[in-house]
Amino acid sequence: MKIGIIGAGKLGTVLGQLAQKAGYQVLISGSGAPSKIELIISVLLPQAKALTTAAVAQQANLIILALPLHQYQTLQPADFAGKIVIDATNYWEPTDGPATELLLPGISSSEMIQQQLKDSQVIKALNHIGYHDLADQALPAGSDNRKAVALAGDHVAAKQQVAEIVNDFGFDPVDIGQLAAGSLLEPGSPVFGASVAREQLQQLIQDYAALKKIDNSKNA
Amino acid sequence: MTKQKFDPAKIDFGLDSFGDIPLSASGQLLSQAAAIRQVVAEGVLADELGLKVIALGEHHRADYAISSPDVVLAALAARTKQITLASGVTVLSSDDPVRVYERFATLAALSNSRAEVVLGRGSFLESFPLYGYDLRDYDLLFEDKLSLFAELLKERPVTWSGKTRSSLKQMDVFPKTEQALPVRIAVGGTPASVVRTAKYGFPLTLAIIGGRAERFLPYVQLYQRAADQYQQPIQPLAVHSHGLIAATDDEAKELAWKYLRESFVKVGQERGWAPMGQEQFNFEINEGSFYVGSPETVAQRLARTIKQLGVSRFELAYGAGGLPAAQRMKLIELYAQQVVPRVRELLAEEE
Ligand SMILES: NC(=O)c1ccc[n+]([C@@H]2O[C@H](COP(=O)([O-])OP(=O)(O)OC[C@H]3O[C@@H](n4cnc5c(N)ncnc54)[C@H](OP(=O)(O)O)[C@@H]3O)[C@@H](O)[C@H]2O)c1
C-alpha cells in the first residue's frame, strides 16, 4: 500500500519514517518541484519517492496532510477524489496568520478541509502529538505504556483503516467521534502536545468534551 | 555512516542564556535590568573558569531580559579575556543584515575577534509585529536577508537586491574586521533549514530542546550530504540543549521541575500545548534532551550525546525559568569545574 504525504517538513518526514518502518511505500511532496526536496528525502527517507503534490495524491492509496494549514486551498479536490485523507495539520497563528482570515466560524479545521476535499473521506489524526514524540515514542502493539493517537471522522470504514495505520505507526488508535469532534484535538486541548496512553487520552477527551459541550459519541 | 572527526580535548563547552529573570535569595524576581547584570556576572565567571562560549539569545518578552544581545556582549567584551561572545540567536528575519554586520563587527573590534553571530529564524515571534514584519513572510524574510548577510561577510562593496529591503549598489559597510566574522546558523528541526545552512557553507547549531538527541543524527548526515552537493566545507557541529546541574540528582531534578519545566509549561500554554507531565519530564531527563542531575549524571549523558552526534561544541542552556541567581552561579561552577573535565575523560576512555 502506498501512503502519500503532503509536506516534507518536521512532521512529514517523521510520519514518512514511521510509515516506512511499518512497511508502507511512501510518496511525498513539498510546496514546489520534487527536485527541491530530493536531497532531504534521499537522507531522511531513502526509500520514499519525491513527487509533486498532485502526483502524490493521484498515486497514493491514502494521503496524509502535513503541510501548513493555510495552504489547504492549494489542494486540488480532483487529485484526492475517492481517497481517505488523514488531516494531521493544526491551526498555528505564527505560520497561518490571523484566525479570522483562515478558519471558518463554528467548525473544526478538519471540517474545513473536508469542505475543500469534498470527494474524499477526511479523518483527523496524528495532529496532537509533537513530531519528536511521534519519532521517539512509537512502540509495537501491546508494549507497556504505549502512547495513543486520537482520530475523528465521519466514515466508519475509513476510520477503521486509519486506526490500522496509526497502530502500524506505533500508537494505540482512539476513536473520539465524528469529524466535528476533531475540535477536541486542536491547540488548547488538554491532549494537544500530550503523549499519553489510551485510558488517559480517553479520560482527557471525555472531560474536555463535557467542558466544551462537544459531542464525542462514536458513530455506529 | 560519516561522522565528524573529533578530539575529546578539543570539544568546546559553552553556555547559552536568554536572559531569564532569576529569583533573588528572598524569592523575588529580579528586575530585568538586574537580570541583565546577572548575565554579565555569569559571563565573567564562565570566562574565568575556562568555558569557551557564551551565547545570548534575543527575545522581546517579559520573561526574558535580553533584547539586544550585542550590547550585553559588548559589556562582556570589556570584562573577559578568552570566551567567544555569541548571539543565540539573532533573529535575522526581523533585523537588518547591514546593522547586524555593523554591530557584530564592532563587537569583534571590542573583543579582539571573539564575536560570533548565530543566526536563526527564532522560535519566538514577538519581534515580527514589534518591528513591523508580517509573520507570513517568515521564510522569505530569513532566506532573503541571509543572502544579503552572506554577501556582507565578504567585507567588500556589496551590490544586492532582494524582496525584503532596499537594494545596495556598490555599498560598503564598516568597521572591517581583523579576522572574518564567524557565523553559525541554529536550526530546530526543519530539514530545509539544515540544507540551507550547508548551502551557504555555515556551521550548523542544532537546537535540541526535546526528545532523544540521536533523532538528530539524520540531520547531521543531511548537513554533510548537502555540503558535499554544494561543494562547501563540512563545518564543526554545535548542539544546544537545556540543563540543570546541582550537587545531587535529587536537588537538580527538583530545581528543574520547579523552574525549567515551569518555563516550558508557560510558553506551551501560550501556544495551546498541554503542560509537560511527570512522565514526559522524566523521559527528557533520563533519555531526552534535558541534561539534569549531579555533575556525574550530566557528564555521562553529555558524553553520550557528543559521541553519538559527533559534536564539536556543546552549549548548555542554563537558568531557564526563575532559577535563583545563586544556583545559576553554582551551576556554572559545577559545569566548568566538574562536568566538562569528566566529559573529556569519558570520551577519552572510549576512544
Ligand atoms: N511539528 C509538529 O510537531 C507537528 C505535529 C503535528 C501536526 N503538525 C502540523 O503539521 C503541519 C506541518 O507542520 P511542520 O511542523 O511539519 O511544518 P514545517 O516543518 O514547516 O513543514 C511544512 C512542509 O509543508 C510544505 N508545504 C508548504 N506549502 C505546501 C503546499 N502548498 N503543498 C505541499 N507542501 C507544502 C513545506 O514545503 P516548503 O519548505 O517547500 O515550503 C514543508 O515541507 C502543520 O499544520 C502543523 O501544525 C505539526
Coordinates of C-alpha atoms and ligand atoms in Angstrom, one line a residue:
Chain A
M1 CA 0.0 0.0 0.0
K2 CA 1.2 3.5 -0.9
I3 CA 0.9 6.3 1.6
G4 CA 1.2 9.8 0.3
I5 CA 2.4 12.6 2.5
I6 CA 1.9 16.2 1.5
G7 CA 4.6 18.3 3.3
A8 CA 8.2 17.3 3.8
G9 CA 8.9 19.3 6.9
K10 CA 9.3 18.3 10.5
L11 CA 6.0 16.3 10.7
G12 CA 6.0 14.9 7.1
T13 CA 9.5 13.4 7.3
V14 CA 8.8 11.8 10.7
L15 CA 5.5 10.3 9.5
G16 CA 7.3 9.1 6.4
Q17 CA 9.8 7.3 8.6
L18 CA 7.1 5.7 10.7
A19 CA 5.3 4.6 7.5
Q20 CA 8.5 3.1 6.0
K21 CA 9.3 1.3 9.2
A22 CA 5.8 -0.2 9.1
G23 CA 6.4 -1.4 5.6
Y24 CA 4.4 1.1 3.6
Q25 CA 5.7 2.6 0.4
V26 CA 5.9 6.4 0.8
L27 CA 5.3 9.1 -1.7
I28 CA 6.0 12.6 -0.5
S29 CA 5.8 16.2 -1.8
G30 CA 6.7 19.7 -0.7
S31 CA 5.4 23.0 -1.9
G32 CA 7.3 23.0 -5.2
A33 CA 9.1 20.7 -7.6
P34 CA 10.2 17.3 -6.4
S35 CA 13.8 18.3 -7.0
K36 CA 13.5 20.9 -4.2
I37 CA 13.1 18.1 -1.6
E38 CA 15.1 15.3 -3.3
L39 CA 18.2 15.8 -1.1
I40 CA 16.2 15.8 2.1
I41 CA 14.3 12.7 1.1
S42 CA 17.4 10.9 0.0
V43 CA 18.8 11.2 3.5
L44 CA 15.8 11.2 5.8
L45 CA 13.5 8.9 3.8
P46 CA 15.8 7.0 1.4
Q47 CA 13.1 4.6 0.2
A48 CA 10.5 7.2 -0.4
K49 CA 9.7 8.8 -3.7
A50 CA 9.6 12.6 -4.0
L51 CA 6.8 13.8 -6.4
T52 CA 4.6 16.8 -7.0
T53 CA 1.6 17.1 -4.7
A54 CA -0.8 16.3 -7.5
A55 CA 1.2 13.1 -8.3
V56 CA 1.4 12.0 -4.7
A57 CA -2.4 12.5 -4.3
Q58 CA -3.1 10.6 -7.5
Q59 CA -0.8 7.7 -7.0
A60 CA -1.2 7.1 -3.3
N61 CA -3.9 4.8 -1.8
L62 CA -4.2 7.1 1.2
I63 CA -2.9 10.6 1.8
I64 CA -1.7 12.4 5.0
L65 CA -1.7 16.2 5.1
A66 CA 1.4 17.5 6.8
L67 CA 1.6 21.0 5.2
P68 CA 0.8 24.3 6.9
L69 CA -3.0 24.6 7.3
H70 CA -3.2 27.9 5.4
Q71 CA -2.1 26.1 2.3
Y72 CA -5.1 23.8 2.2
Q73 CA -6.8 25.6 -0.7
T74 CA -3.9 24.7 -3.0
L75 CA -5.0 21.1 -2.7
Q76 CA -7.0 20.1 -5.8
P77 CA -10.1 18.1 -4.9
A78 CA -9.9 16.0 -8.1
D79 CA -6.5 14.7 -7.2
F80 CA -7.8 13.4 -3.8
A81 CA -11.2 12.2 -5.0
G82 CA -12.4 8.9 -3.6
K83 CA -9.5 8.6 -1.2
I84 CA -9.0 8.6 2.5
V85 CA -7.2 11.8 3.7
I86 CA -5.6 12.0 7.1
D87 CA -5.6 15.6 8.3
A88 CA -2.6 16.0 10.6
T89 CA -2.5 19.8 10.3
N90 CA -3.2 22.3 13.0
Y91 CA -4.1 26.0 13.0
W92 CA -1.0 27.8 14.3
E93 CA -1.2 31.5 14.2
P94 CA 2.5 32.3 13.6
T95 CA 2.6 30.4 10.4
D96 CA -1.1 30.6 9.4
G97 CA -1.9 34.2 10.1
P98 CA -4.9 35.6 12.0
A99 CA -7.6 33.0 12.7
T100 CA -10.3 35.3 11.3
E101 CA -8.7 35.2 7.9
L102 CA -8.4 31.4 7.7
L103 CA -10.7 29.5 10.0
L104 CA -14.4 29.2 9.4
P105 CA -16.6 30.0 12.3
G106 CA -18.3 27.2 14.1
I107 CA -16.5 24.3 12.5
S108 CA -13.3 22.4 13.2
S109 CA -10.3 23.0 10.9
S110 CA -10.6 19.4 9.7
E111 CA -14.2 20.0 8.6
M112 CA -12.9 23.0 6.6
I113 CA -10.5 20.6 4.8
Q114 CA -13.4 18.2 4.2
Q115 CA -15.3 21.1 2.5
Q116 CA -12.3 21.7 0.3
L117 CA -11.7 18.0 -0.5
K118 CA -15.4 17.2 -0.9
D119 CA -15.0 13.9 -2.7
S120 CA -12.6 12.5 -0.1
Q121 CA -13.0 11.0 3.3
V122 CA -11.2 13.2 5.7
I123 CA -10.1 11.8 9.1
K124 CA -8.4 13.9 11.6
A125 CA -5.4 12.1 13.2
L126 CA -1.8 12.3 14.1
N127 CA -2.0 16.0 14.8
H128 CA -1.9 16.2 18.6
I129 CA 1.5 14.7 19.3
G130 CA 4.7 16.7 18.7
Y131 CA 6.8 15.4 15.8
H132 CA 9.7 14.4 18.1
D133 CA 7.4 12.5 20.4
L134 CA 6.0 10.7 17.3
A135 CA 9.5 9.7 16.5
D136 CA 10.6 8.8 20.0
Q137 CA 7.5 7.2 21.4
A138 CA 6.4 4.8 18.7
L139 CA 6.2 1.3 20.1
P140 CA 5.0 -2.1 18.8
A141 CA 1.4 -3.1 19.6
G142 CA 1.0 -4.5 23.1
S143 CA 4.0 -2.7 24.5
D144 CA 3.8 -1.4 28.0
N145 CA 2.8 2.2 28.2
R146 CA 2.2 2.6 24.5
K147 CA 1.0 6.0 23.6
A148 CA -2.3 6.8 22.0
V149 CA -3.3 8.8 18.9
A150 CA -6.8 10.1 18.7
L151 CA -8.8 10.1 15.5
A152 CA -12.0 11.7 14.4
G153 CA -14.1 11.3 11.3
D154 CA -17.5 10.6 9.8
H155 CA -16.7 7.5 7.8
V156 CA -16.6 4.3 9.9
A157 CA -14.7 2.2 7.4
A158 CA -12.2 4.9 6.7
K159 CA -11.6 5.4 10.4
Q160 CA -11.1 1.7 10.7
Q161 CA -8.3 1.9 8.1
V162 CA -6.7 4.9 9.7
A163 CA -6.8 3.1 13.0
E164 CA -4.8 0.3 11.5
I165 CA -2.3 2.7 10.1
V166 CA -2.0 4.5 13.5
N167 CA -1.4 1.1 15.0
D168 CA 1.2 0.2 12.4
F169 CA 2.9 3.5 13.0
G170 CA 3.4 2.6 16.7
F171 CA 0.4 4.1 18.6
D172 CA -2.9 2.9 20.1
P173 CA -5.7 4.4 18.0
V174 CA -8.5 6.0 19.9
D175 CA -11.7 6.9 18.1
I176 CA -13.1 10.1 19.5
G177 CA -16.1 10.5 17.3
Q178 CA -17.2 12.5 14.3
L179 CA -15.1 14.9 12.3
A180 CA -16.7 17.8 14.2
A181 CA -15.2 16.3 17.4
G182 CA -11.8 17.0 15.9
S183 CA -12.0 20.3 17.6
L184 CA -11.2 18.4 20.8
L185 CA -7.8 17.8 19.4
E186 CA -6.9 21.3 18.4
P187 CA -4.5 23.6 20.1
G188 CA -5.7 24.4 23.6
S189 CA -7.0 20.9 24.2
P190 CA -5.5 19.0 27.1
V191 CA -4.4 16.4 24.7
F192 CA -2.6 18.8 22.4
G193 CA 1.1 18.2 22.8
A194 CA 0.5 15.4 25.2
S195 CA 1.7 11.9 24.5
V196 CA -0.3 9.7 26.9
A197 CA -1.6 6.2 26.9
R198 CA -5.1 5.1 25.8
E199 CA -7.0 5.3 29.1
Q200 CA -5.6 8.7 29.9
L201 CA -6.3 10.0 26.5
Q202 CA -9.9 8.8 26.6
Q203 CA -10.4 10.4 30.0
L204 CA -8.9 13.7 29.0
I205 CA -11.1 13.8 25.9
Q206 CA -14.2 12.9 27.8
D207 CA -13.6 15.6 30.4
Y208 CA -12.8 18.2 27.7
A209 CA -15.8 17.3 25.6
A210 CA -18.0 17.8 28.6
L211 CA -16.4 21.1 29.4
K212 CA -16.8 22.3 25.8
K213 CA -20.2 20.6 25.3
I214 CA -19.0 18.9 22.2
D215 CA -20.5 15.5 21.2
N216 CA -17.8 12.9 21.2
S217 CA -20.1 9.9 20.9
K218 CA -18.9 7.4 18.4
N219 CA -20.7 6.9 15.1
A220 CA -22.1 3.5 14.9
Chain B
M1 CA 28.0 6.4 8.4
T2 CA 30.1 9.6 8.3
K3 CA 30.7 11.4 11.5
Q4 CA 32.8 14.5 12.0
K5 CA 36.2 13.7 13.4
F6 CA 36.6 14.9 16.9
D7 CA 39.2 15.0 19.6
P8 CA 37.8 15.0 23.1
A9 CA 40.3 17.5 24.2
K10 CA 39.2 19.9 21.6
I11 CA 35.5 20.0 22.2
D12 CA 34.3 23.4 23.2
F13 CA 31.8 23.8 26.0
G14 CA 29.7 26.9 26.4
L15 CA 26.7 28.4 28.0
D16 CA 23.5 29.9 26.5
S17 CA 21.2 32.3 28.1
F18 CA 18.0 34.0 27.0
G19 CA 18.3 36.4 29.9
D20 CA 15.7 34.6 32.0
I21 CA 14.8 36.6 35.1
P22 CA 16.2 34.9 38.2
L23 CA 14.7 35.0 41.7
S24 CA 16.7 36.7 44.4
A25 CA 17.7 35.0 47.6
S26 CA 14.5 36.2 49.2
G27 CA 12.4 34.7 46.4
Q28 CA 11.6 38.0 44.5
L29 CA 12.0 38.2 40.7
L30 CA 14.9 40.5 39.9
S31 CA 14.2 43.5 37.7
Q32 CA 15.0 43.0 34.0
A33 CA 17.9 45.4 34.4
A34 CA 19.3 43.3 37.3
A35 CA 18.8 40.2 35.3
I36 CA 21.0 41.6 32.5
R37 CA 23.7 42.5 35.0
Q38 CA 23.4 39.0 36.4
V39 CA 24.2 37.6 32.9
V40 CA 27.2 39.8 32.7
A41 CA 28.5 38.4 36.1
E42 CA 27.9 34.9 34.8
G43 CA 29.8 35.6 31.6
V44 CA 32.7 36.8 33.6
L45 CA 32.6 33.7 35.7
A46 CA 32.4 31.5 32.7
D47 CA 35.4 33.2 31.2
E48 CA 37.4 32.8 34.3
L49 CA 36.5 29.1 34.6
G50 CA 37.7 28.5 31.1
L51 CA 34.3 27.9 29.3
K52 CA 34.7 28.7 25.6
V53 CA 31.5 30.3 24.6
I54 CA 28.7 32.3 26.0
A55 CA 25.7 32.8 23.7
L56 CA 22.9 35.2 24.4
G57 CA 19.5 35.0 22.8
E58 CA 17.4 37.8 21.5
H59 CA 13.9 38.0 22.9
H60 CA 11.2 40.6 23.3
R61 CA 9.2 39.3 26.2
A62 CA 8.6 40.0 29.8
D63 CA 10.2 36.7 30.9
Y64 CA 13.5 37.3 29.2
A65 CA 15.5 40.4 29.8
I66 CA 17.8 40.4 26.7
S67 CA 16.5 42.0 23.6
S68 CA 19.9 43.4 22.5
P69 CA 22.4 40.6 22.9
D70 CA 25.2 42.5 21.2
V71 CA 25.1 45.3 23.8
V72 CA 25.3 42.8 26.7
L73 CA 28.1 41.0 24.8
A74 CA 29.9 44.3 24.5
A75 CA 29.9 44.7 28.2
L76 CA 31.4 41.2 28.4
A77 CA 34.0 42.1 25.8
A78 CA 35.4 44.6 28.2
R79 CA 35.5 42.2 31.2
T80 CA 36.5 38.9 29.7
K81 CA 39.7 37.5 28.1
Q82 CA 39.2 34.4 26.1
I83 CA 35.5 33.4 25.9
T84 CA 33.7 33.6 22.5
L85 CA 30.9 36.1 22.6
A86 CA 28.0 34.9 20.6
S87 CA 24.3 35.6 20.0
G88 CA 21.9 32.7 20.3
V89 CA 20.1 33.6 18.1
T90 CA 20.0 36.8 16.3
V91 CA 16.6 36.9 14.6
L92 CA 17.8 38.0 11.2
S93 CA 14.3 37.9 9.7
S94 CA 13.2 40.9 11.7
D95 CA 16.6 42.6 11.7
D96 CA 18.6 44.5 9.1
P97 CA 21.5 42.4 7.8
V98 CA 23.6 45.6 7.4
R99 CA 23.0 46.6 11.0
V100 CA 23.7 43.0 12.2
Y101 CA 27.0 43.1 10.4
E102 CA 27.9 46.5 11.8
R103 CA 27.0 45.6 15.4
F104 CA 28.9 42.3 15.4
A105 CA 31.9 43.7 13.6
T106 CA 32.0 46.4 16.3
L107 CA 31.8 43.7 18.9
A108 CA 34.6 41.8 17.2
A109 CA 36.7 45.0 17.5
L110 CA 36.0 45.4 21.2
S111 CA 36.7 41.8 22.0
N112 CA 39.7 41.2 19.8
S113 CA 37.8 39.0 17.4
R114 CA 35.8 37.0 19.9
A115 CA 32.4 37.9 18.4
E116 CA 30.2 35.3 16.7
V117 CA 26.9 35.8 15.1
V118 CA 24.4 32.9 15.4
L119 CA 21.5 33.4 13.1
G120 CA 18.2 31.6 13.3
R121 CA 14.6 32.0 12.5
G122 CA 13.9 32.0 16.2
S123 CA 11.2 30.2 18.0
F124 CA 9.6 33.2 19.5
L125 CA 7.9 35.6 17.1
E126 CA 7.3 38.8 19.1
S127 CA 10.0 40.6 17.1
F128 CA 7.8 40.5 13.9
P129 CA 4.9 42.7 15.0
L130 CA 7.3 44.7 17.1
Y131 CA 9.4 45.7 14.1
G132 CA 6.6 45.7 11.6
Y133 CA 7.1 42.5 9.8
D134 CA 4.4 40.1 8.6
L135 CA 4.8 36.6 10.1
R136 CA 3.6 35.1 6.9
D137 CA 6.8 36.2 5.3
Y138 CA 8.7 34.2 7.9
D139 CA 10.6 32.0 5.4
L140 CA 11.1 34.7 2.8
L141 CA 12.5 37.2 5.2
F142 CA 15.1 34.8 6.5
E143 CA 16.1 33.5 3.1
D144 CA 16.3 36.9 1.6
K145 CA 18.2 38.5 4.4
L146 CA 20.6 35.6 4.7
S147 CA 21.6 36.0 1.1
L148 CA 22.5 39.7 1.8
F149 CA 24.2 38.8 5.1
A150 CA 26.4 36.3 3.3
E151 CA 27.5 39.0 0.8
L152 CA 28.3 41.5 3.6
L153 CA 30.5 38.9 5.3
K154 CA 32.9 39.1 2.3
E155 CA 33.6 42.7 3.5
R156 CA 33.8 44.1 0.0
P157 CA 31.5 46.6 -1.6
V158 CA 28.1 44.9 -2.0
T159 CA 25.6 45.0 -4.8
W160 CA 22.5 43.2 -3.8
S161 CA 18.8 43.3 -4.5
G162 CA 16.1 41.3 -2.9
K163 CA 12.5 41.3 -1.8
T164 CA 12.6 42.4 1.8
R165 CA 14.7 45.5 1.9
S166 CA 16.1 48.2 -0.3
S167 CA 18.9 47.3 -2.8
L168 CA 22.5 48.1 -2.3
K169 CA 24.7 49.2 -5.2
Q170 CA 28.4 49.0 -4.5
M171 CA 27.9 50.0 -0.9
D172 CA 30.5 49.2 1.7
V173 CA 29.9 48.5 5.4
F174 CA 32.2 49.2 8.4
P175 CA 34.0 48.5 10.5
K176 CA 36.1 45.9 8.8
T177 CA 37.1 43.1 11.0
E178 CA 40.6 41.8 11.7
Q179 CA 39.5 38.2 11.2
A180 CA 36.4 37.2 9.3
L181 CA 33.3 37.3 11.4
P182 CA 32.3 33.8 12.4
V183 CA 28.7 32.9 11.7
R184 CA 26.6 29.9 12.6
I185 CA 23.1 29.0 11.8
A186 CA 20.9 27.4 14.5
V187 CA 18.1 25.2 13.4
G188 CA 15.3 23.5 15.3
G189 CA 14.2 20.6 13.2
T190 CA 13.2 21.8 9.8
P191 CA 15.1 19.8 7.2
A192 CA 15.1 22.6 4.7
S193 CA 17.0 24.8 7.2
V194 CA 19.7 22.2 7.5
V195 CA 20.2 22.2 3.8
R196 CA 20.2 25.9 3.6
T197 CA 23.0 26.1 6.2
A198 CA 25.1 23.7 4.3
K199 CA 24.5 25.5 1.0
Y200 CA 26.0 28.7 2.4
G201 CA 28.8 26.8 4.0
F202 CA 28.0 27.9 7.5
P203 CA 28.4 25.7 10.5
L204 CA 25.3 24.2 12.0
T205 CA 24.0 24.5 15.5
L206 CA 21.2 22.0 16.4
A207 CA 18.9 23.4 19.0
I208 CA 17.7 20.1 20.6
I209 CA 15.1 21.1 23.1
G210 CA 13.2 17.9 23.3
G211 CA 13.4 14.2 22.6
R212 CA 16.3 11.9 22.1
A213 CA 19.4 13.5 20.7
E214 CA 20.1 10.6 18.4
R215 CA 17.0 11.5 16.5
F216 CA 19.1 14.3 15.0
L217 CA 21.7 12.0 13.5
P218 CA 20.0 12.0 10.2
Y219 CA 20.1 15.8 10.2
V220 CA 23.9 15.7 10.7
Q221 CA 24.0 13.4 7.7
L222 CA 21.8 15.7 5.8
Y223 CA 24.1 18.6 6.5
Q224 CA 27.1 16.6 5.3
R225 CA 25.4 15.4 2.2
A226 CA 24.2 18.9 1.4
A227 CA 27.6 20.3 2.0
D228 CA 29.1 17.8 -0.4
Q229 CA 26.5 18.5 -3.0
Y230 CA 27.0 22.3 -2.8
Q231 CA 30.8 21.8 -2.6
Q232 CA 31.0 23.5 0.7
P233 CA 33.2 22.5 3.7
I234 CA 31.7 20.4 6.4
Q235 CA 31.9 22.7 9.4
P236 CA 32.0 21.7 13.0
L237 CA 28.7 20.8 14.6
A238 CA 27.3 22.5 17.7
V239 CA 24.4 21.4 19.9
H240 CA 22.3 23.4 22.2
S241 CA 20.2 21.9 24.9
H242 CA 18.8 22.8 28.3
G243 CA 20.4 21.6 31.5
L244 CA 20.4 22.0 35.2
I245 CA 23.3 20.8 37.3
A246 CA 23.3 20.7 41.1
A247 CA 25.2 18.8 43.8
T248 CA 22.9 15.8 43.7
D249 CA 20.5 14.3 41.2
D250 CA 17.6 14.9 43.5
E251 CA 18.3 18.5 44.0
A252 CA 18.8 19.1 40.3
K253 CA 15.6 17.3 39.4
E254 CA 13.7 19.3 42.0
L255 CA 15.0 22.6 40.7
A256 CA 14.4 21.5 37.1
W257 CA 10.8 20.6 37.8
K258 CA 10.3 23.9 39.5
Y259 CA 12.0 26.2 37.0
L260 CA 12.9 24.5 33.7
R261 CA 9.7 22.6 33.4
E262 CA 7.7 25.6 34.5
S263 CA 9.2 27.7 31.7
F264 CA 8.2 25.1 29.2
V265 CA 4.7 25.0 30.6
K266 CA 4.4 28.7 30.5
V267 CA 5.5 29.0 26.9
G268 CA 3.4 25.9 25.9
Q269 CA 0.3 27.5 27.4
E270 CA 0.6 30.4 25.1
R271 CA 0.8 28.0 22.2
G272 CA -2.1 25.8 23.2
W273 CA 0.1 22.9 24.4
A274 CA -0.8 20.7 27.3
P275 CA 1.6 21.1 30.3
M276 CA 4.5 18.8 30.5
G277 CA 3.6 15.9 32.8
Q278 CA 5.8 13.9 35.2
E279 CA 6.3 11.1 32.7
Q280 CA 7.4 13.4 29.9
F281 CA 9.7 15.3 32.3
N282 CA 11.3 12.0 33.4
F283 CA 11.7 11.0 29.8
E284 CA 13.5 14.2 28.9
I285 CA 15.8 13.8 31.9
N286 CA 16.6 10.1 31.5
E287 CA 16.7 9.8 27.7
G288 CA 15.7 13.1 26.2
S289 CA 17.3 16.5 26.0
F290 CA 17.2 17.9 29.5
Y291 CA 20.7 17.5 30.9
V292 CA 19.7 17.4 34.6
G293 CA 21.4 15.9 37.5
S294 CA 24.6 15.8 39.5
P295 CA 27.8 16.5 37.6
E296 CA 28.5 12.8 37.1
T297 CA 25.0 12.2 35.7
V298 CA 25.1 15.1 33.4
A299 CA 28.6 14.2 32.3
Q300 CA 27.5 10.7 31.4
R301 CA 24.6 11.9 29.4
L302 CA 26.5 14.6 27.6
A303 CA 29.4 12.3 26.7
R304 CA 26.8 10.0 25.1
T305 CA 25.2 12.8 23.0
I306 CA 28.5 14.3 22.0
K307 CA 29.8 10.9 20.8
Q308 CA 26.6 9.9 19.1
L309 CA 26.3 13.1 17.0
G310 CA 29.9 13.9 16.6
V311 CA 29.5 17.3 18.4
S312 CA 32.4 19.8 18.3
R313 CA 30.7 22.3 20.6
F314 CA 28.1 21.8 23.3
E315 CA 26.2 24.8 24.6
L316 CA 24.2 24.3 27.8
A317 CA 21.2 26.5 28.1
Y318 CA 21.1 27.3 31.8
G319 CA 18.9 29.2 34.2
A320 CA 15.6 28.6 32.4
G321 CA 12.6 29.9 34.4
G322 CA 13.3 31.8 37.6
L323 CA 16.2 29.7 38.8
P324 CA 17.7 31.8 41.6
A325 CA 20.9 33.7 40.8
A326 CA 23.0 31.8 43.4
Q327 CA 22.0 28.5 41.9
R328 CA 22.8 29.7 38.4
M329 CA 26.3 30.7 39.6
K330 CA 26.7 27.3 41.3
L331 CA 25.5 25.5 38.1
I332 CA 28.2 27.3 36.0
E333 CA 30.9 26.3 38.5
L334 CA 29.8 22.7 38.5
Y335 CA 29.6 22.6 34.8
A336 CA 33.0 24.2 34.2
Q337 CA 34.9 22.5 37.0
Q338 CA 33.3 19.1 37.2
V339 CA 31.2 18.2 34.2
V340 CA 33.5 19.4 31.4
P341 CA 36.6 17.6 32.6
R342 CA 34.6 14.5 33.3
V343 CA 33.0 14.5 29.8
R344 CA 36.5 14.8 28.3
E345 CA 37.7 11.9 30.5
L346 CA 34.7 9.7 29.5
L347 CA 35.2 10.4 25.8
A348 CA 38.9 9.8 26.0
E349 CA 38.3 6.4 27.8
E350 CA 36.0 5.4 25.0
E351 CA 38.5 6.3 22.2
Ligands
LIG1 N1 5.7 19.9 14.2 C1 4.9 19.2 14.9 O1 5.3 18.7 15.9 C2 3.5 18.9 14.4 C3 2.8 17.9 14.9 C4 1.5 17.6 14.5 C5 1.0 18.4 13.5 N2 1.7 19.4 12.9 C6 1.1 20.2 11.8 O2 1.6 19.7 10.6 C7 1.7 20.7 9.7 C8 3.2 20.9 9.2 O3 4.0 21.2 10.3 P1 5.6 21.1 10.3 O4 6.0 21.4 11.7 O5 6.0 19.8 9.7 O6 6.0 22.3 9.4 P2 7.3 22.5 8.5 O7 8.4 21.8 9.1 O8 7.3 24.0 8.2 O9 6.9 21.7 7.2 C9 5.9 22.1 6.3 C10 6.1 21.4 5.0 O10 5.0 21.7 4.1 C11 5.4 22.0 2.8 N3 4.5 22.8 2.1 C12 4.2 24.2 2.3 N4 3.2 24.5 1.4 C13 2.9 23.4 0.7 C14 1.9 23.2 -0.3 N5 1.1 24.1 -0.8 N6 1.9 21.9 -0.8 C15 2.7 20.9 -0.4 N7 3.6 21.1 0.6 C16 3.7 22.3 1.2 C17 6.7 22.8 3.1 O11 7.5 22.8 2.0 P3 8.4 24.1 1.6 O12 9.6 24.1 2.5 O13 8.7 23.9 0.2 O14 7.5 25.3 1.8 C18 7.3 21.9 4.2 O15 8.0 20.8 3.6 C19 1.2 22.0 10.4 O16 -0.1 22.2 10.1 C20 1.4 21.7 11.8 O17 0.5 22.4 12.7 C21 3.0 19.6 13.3

